[in-house]
Short mmCIF file of C-alpha atoms in Angstrom, two decimals:
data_model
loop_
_atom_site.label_atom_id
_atom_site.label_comp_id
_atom_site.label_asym_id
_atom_site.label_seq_id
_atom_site.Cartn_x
_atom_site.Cartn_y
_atom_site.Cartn_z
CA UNK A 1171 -7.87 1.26 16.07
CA UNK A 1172 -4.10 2.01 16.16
CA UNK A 1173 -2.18 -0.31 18.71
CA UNK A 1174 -1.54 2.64 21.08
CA UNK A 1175 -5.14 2.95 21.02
CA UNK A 1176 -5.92 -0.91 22.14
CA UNK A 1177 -2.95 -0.71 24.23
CA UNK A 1178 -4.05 2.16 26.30
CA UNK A 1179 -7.77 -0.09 26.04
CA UNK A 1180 -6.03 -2.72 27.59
CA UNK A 1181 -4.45 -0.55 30.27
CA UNK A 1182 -7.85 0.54 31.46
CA UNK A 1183 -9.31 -2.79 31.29
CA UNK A 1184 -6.31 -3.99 33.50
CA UNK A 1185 -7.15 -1.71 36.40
CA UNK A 1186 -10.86 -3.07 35.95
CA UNK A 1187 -12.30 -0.53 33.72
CA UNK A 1188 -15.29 -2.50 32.10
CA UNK A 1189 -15.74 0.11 29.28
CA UNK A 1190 -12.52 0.15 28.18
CA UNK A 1191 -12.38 -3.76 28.40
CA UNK A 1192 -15.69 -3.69 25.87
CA UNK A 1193 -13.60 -1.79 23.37
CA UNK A 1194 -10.92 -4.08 23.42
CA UNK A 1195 -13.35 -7.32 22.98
CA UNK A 1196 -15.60 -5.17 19.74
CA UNK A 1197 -11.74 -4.25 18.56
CA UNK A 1198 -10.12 -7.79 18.82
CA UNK A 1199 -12.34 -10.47 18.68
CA UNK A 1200 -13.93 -10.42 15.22
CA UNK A 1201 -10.28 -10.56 13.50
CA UNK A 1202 -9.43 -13.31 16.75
CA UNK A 1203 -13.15 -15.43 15.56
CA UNK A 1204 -11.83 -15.18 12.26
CA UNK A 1205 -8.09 -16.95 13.07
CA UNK A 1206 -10.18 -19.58 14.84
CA UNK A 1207 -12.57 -20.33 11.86
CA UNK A 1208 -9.40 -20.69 9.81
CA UNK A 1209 -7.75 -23.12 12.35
CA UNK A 1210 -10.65 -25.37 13.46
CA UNK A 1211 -13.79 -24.24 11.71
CA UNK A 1212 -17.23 -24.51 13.36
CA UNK A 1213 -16.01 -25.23 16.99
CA UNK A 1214 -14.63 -21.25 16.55
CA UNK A 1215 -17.28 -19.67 18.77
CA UNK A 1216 -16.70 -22.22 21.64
CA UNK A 1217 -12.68 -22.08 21.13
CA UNK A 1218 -13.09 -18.14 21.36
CA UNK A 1219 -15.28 -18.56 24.32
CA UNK A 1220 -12.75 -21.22 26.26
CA UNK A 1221 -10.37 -17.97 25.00
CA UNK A 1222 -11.63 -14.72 26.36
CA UNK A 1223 -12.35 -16.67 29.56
CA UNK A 1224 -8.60 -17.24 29.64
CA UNK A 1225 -7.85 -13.58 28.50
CA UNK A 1226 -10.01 -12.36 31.23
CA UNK A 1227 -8.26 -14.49 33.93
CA UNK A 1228 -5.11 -13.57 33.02
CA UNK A 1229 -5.04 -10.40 32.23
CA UNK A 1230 -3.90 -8.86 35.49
CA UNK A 1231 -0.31 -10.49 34.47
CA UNK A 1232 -0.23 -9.11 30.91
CA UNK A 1233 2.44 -6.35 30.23
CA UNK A 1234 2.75 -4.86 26.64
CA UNK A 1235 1.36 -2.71 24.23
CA UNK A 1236 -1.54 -2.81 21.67
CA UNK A 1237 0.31 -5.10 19.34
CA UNK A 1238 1.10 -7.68 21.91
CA UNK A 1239 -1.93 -7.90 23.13
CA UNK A 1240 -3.13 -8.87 19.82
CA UNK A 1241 0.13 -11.36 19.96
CA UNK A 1242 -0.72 -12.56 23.09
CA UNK A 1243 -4.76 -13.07 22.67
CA UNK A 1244 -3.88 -15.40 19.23
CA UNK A 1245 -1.44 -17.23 21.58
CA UNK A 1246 -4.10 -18.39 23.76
CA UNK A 1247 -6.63 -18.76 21.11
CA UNK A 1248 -4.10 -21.10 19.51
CA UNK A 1249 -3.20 -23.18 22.35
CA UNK A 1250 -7.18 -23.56 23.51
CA UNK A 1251 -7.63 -24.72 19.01
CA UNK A 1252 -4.88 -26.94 19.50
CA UNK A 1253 -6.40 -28.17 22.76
CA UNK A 1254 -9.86 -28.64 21.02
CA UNK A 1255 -8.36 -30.96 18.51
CA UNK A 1256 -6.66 -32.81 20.70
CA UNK A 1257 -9.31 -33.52 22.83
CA UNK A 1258 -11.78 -34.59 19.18
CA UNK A 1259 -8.93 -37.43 18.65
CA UNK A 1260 -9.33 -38.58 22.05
CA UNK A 1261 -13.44 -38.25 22.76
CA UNK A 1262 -15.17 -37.81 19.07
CA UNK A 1263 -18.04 -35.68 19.33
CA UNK A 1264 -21.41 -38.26 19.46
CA UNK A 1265 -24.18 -36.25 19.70
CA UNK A 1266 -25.16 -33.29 16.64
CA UNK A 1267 -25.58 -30.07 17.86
CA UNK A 1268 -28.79 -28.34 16.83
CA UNK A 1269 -28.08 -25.50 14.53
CA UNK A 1270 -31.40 -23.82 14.76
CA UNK A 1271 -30.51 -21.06 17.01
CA UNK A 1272 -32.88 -18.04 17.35
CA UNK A 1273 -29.73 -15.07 15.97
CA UNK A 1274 -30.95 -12.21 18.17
CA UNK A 1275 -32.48 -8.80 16.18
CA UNK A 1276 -29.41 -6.44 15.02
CA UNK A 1277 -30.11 -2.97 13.22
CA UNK A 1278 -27.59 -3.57 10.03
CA UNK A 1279 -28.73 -4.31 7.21
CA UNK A 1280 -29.52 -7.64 6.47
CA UNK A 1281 -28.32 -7.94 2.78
CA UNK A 1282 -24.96 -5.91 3.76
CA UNK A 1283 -24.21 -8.83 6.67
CA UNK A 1284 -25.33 -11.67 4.13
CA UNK A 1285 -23.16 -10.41 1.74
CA UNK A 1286 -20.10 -9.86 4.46
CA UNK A 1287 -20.62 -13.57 5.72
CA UNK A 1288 -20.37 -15.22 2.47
CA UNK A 1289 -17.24 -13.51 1.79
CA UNK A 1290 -15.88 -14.12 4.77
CA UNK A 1291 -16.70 -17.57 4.74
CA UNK A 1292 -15.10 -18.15 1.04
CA UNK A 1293 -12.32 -16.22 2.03
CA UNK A 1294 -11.42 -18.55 5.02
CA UNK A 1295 -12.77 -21.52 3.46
CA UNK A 1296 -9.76 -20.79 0.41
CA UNK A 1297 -7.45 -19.97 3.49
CA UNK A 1298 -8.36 -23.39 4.45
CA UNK A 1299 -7.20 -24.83 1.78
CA UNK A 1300 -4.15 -23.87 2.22
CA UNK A 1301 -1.23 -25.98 3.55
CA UNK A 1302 -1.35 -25.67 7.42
CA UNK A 1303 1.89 -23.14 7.66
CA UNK A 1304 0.89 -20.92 4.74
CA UNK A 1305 -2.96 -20.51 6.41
CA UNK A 1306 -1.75 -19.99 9.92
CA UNK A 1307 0.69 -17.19 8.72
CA UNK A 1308 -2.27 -15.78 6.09
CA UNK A 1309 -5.08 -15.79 9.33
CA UNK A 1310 -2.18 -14.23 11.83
CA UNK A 1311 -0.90 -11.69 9.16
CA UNK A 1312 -4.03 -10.81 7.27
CA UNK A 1313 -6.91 -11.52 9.45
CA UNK A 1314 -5.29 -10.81 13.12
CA UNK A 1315 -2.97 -7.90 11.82
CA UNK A 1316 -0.14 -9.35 13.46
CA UNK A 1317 3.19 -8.15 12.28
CA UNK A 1318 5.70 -10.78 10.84
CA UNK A 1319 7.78 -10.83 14.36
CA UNK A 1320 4.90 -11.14 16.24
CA UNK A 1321 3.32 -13.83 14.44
CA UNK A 1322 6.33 -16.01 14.73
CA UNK A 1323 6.06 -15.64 18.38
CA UNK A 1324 2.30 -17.19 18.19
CA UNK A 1325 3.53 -19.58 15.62
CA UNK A 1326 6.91 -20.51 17.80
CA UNK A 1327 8.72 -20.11 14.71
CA UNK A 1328 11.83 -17.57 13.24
CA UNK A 1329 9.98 -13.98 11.39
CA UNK A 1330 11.42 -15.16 8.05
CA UNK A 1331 9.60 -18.35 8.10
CA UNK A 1332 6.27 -16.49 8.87
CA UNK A 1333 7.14 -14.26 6.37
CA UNK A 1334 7.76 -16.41 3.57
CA UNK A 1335 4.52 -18.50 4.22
CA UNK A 1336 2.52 -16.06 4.47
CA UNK A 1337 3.58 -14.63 1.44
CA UNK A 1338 3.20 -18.19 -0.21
CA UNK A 1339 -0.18 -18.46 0.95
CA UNK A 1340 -1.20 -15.36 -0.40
CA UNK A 1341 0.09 -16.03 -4.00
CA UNK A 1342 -1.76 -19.07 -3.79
CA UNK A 1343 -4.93 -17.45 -2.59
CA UNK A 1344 -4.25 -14.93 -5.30
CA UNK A 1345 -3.60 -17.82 -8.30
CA UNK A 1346 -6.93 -19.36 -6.96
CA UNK A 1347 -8.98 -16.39 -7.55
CA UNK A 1348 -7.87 -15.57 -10.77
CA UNK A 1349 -8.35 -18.99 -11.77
CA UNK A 1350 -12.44 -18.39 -10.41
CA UNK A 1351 -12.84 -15.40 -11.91
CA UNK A 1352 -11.64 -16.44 -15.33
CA UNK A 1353 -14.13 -19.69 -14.97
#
C-alpha cells in the first residue's frame, strides 16, 4: 500500500470508520511488530499492544499523510519500548511467563509461515546485533519503510545521521551474511 493509500486509510479511520481503521492496523503493524522485536525483543507484542492503544486514543489529533502516520505510529512505539525498559531497570520481571499458548487455526500454509518466522527472526536477531544507532536506523528504514527524514524525526536526530547508520548497518548485515554463507 502506497502512502496515499494508508493516508486516505487513516482519514477514514479518523472520522470513525472501523473498516478503514482495520486496513491501516493489517497495513502497519506487522512492519511496526517487527521495529519492536528489533528494539526490545520478546516484550514486542505487549509494547505494540501498550502502542495501538495509544494510536487509537490519539488519533483524533493526528494530521498528515500516509508516511507520517507510519512516522508517527514508530514514535509512539518507541517511546512505549523505551518506557518498557525503563520500567525492567526499576521492577525486574519475577515471575516466567508461560509460553504455551494455544496459536489460534490460520488457513496459510504452515511450512510457508515456519519458513517466514525463522527468517524473520534471524534477520532481526543479526539486526540485533548491531550497534544500537545502526539497528534503529536498519528497523525504521528497512522494516518500517520510513524515509531517511522521517526516521530522524522518530530517532530525534539530523537525516544524514539516519542515513549514514543505516547504511552502516546494512553493510554490516551484508559482511555478516557473506561471511555465513561462505561457512
Amino acid at each position: 500500500m502506497d502512502a496515499t493509500e494508508l493516508g486516505d486509510a487513516v482519514a477514514l479511520a479518523r472520522g470513525g470508520d472501523e473498516v478503514a481503521f482495520g486496513v491501516v492496523y493489517r497495513e502497519v503493524h506487522p512492519m511496526l511488530l517487527g521495529y519492536l522485536r528489533g528494539l526490545i525483543g520478546d516484550d514486542a507484542d505487549d509494547i505494540a499492544s501498550e502502542t495501538w492503544h495509544d494510536i487509537v486514543r490519539d488519533l483524533g489529533s493526528f494530521r498528515g499523510d500516509g508516511s507520517g502516520f507510519r512516522g508517527w505510529a514508530a514514535t509512539i512505539a518507541r517511546h512505549r519500548a523505551l518506557d518498557h525498559v525503563r520500567r525492567g531497570r526499576v521492577r525486574p520481571r519475577t515471575t516466567v511467563l508461560d509460553e504455551h499458548v494455544a496459536e489460534p487455526a490460520t488457513a496459510r500454509d504452515s511450512e510457508g509461515v515456519a519458513l517466514e518466522n525463522l527468517s524473520t527472526e534471524r534477520a532481526l536477531a543479526l539486526i540485533a546485533e548491531l550497534p544500537r544507532d545502526q539497528a534503529e536506523a536498519v528497523l525504521l528504514r528497512v522494516v518500517l519503510g520510513l524515509n531517511g527524514p522521517m526516521a530522524a524525526k522518530v530517532l530525534g536526530k539530523r537525516p544524514g545521521a539516519v542515513r549514514t547508520a543505516s547504511h552502516r548497518g546494512l553493510v554490516r548485515l551484508s559482511e555478516r551474511l557473506k561471511g555465513a554463507e561462505e561457512k
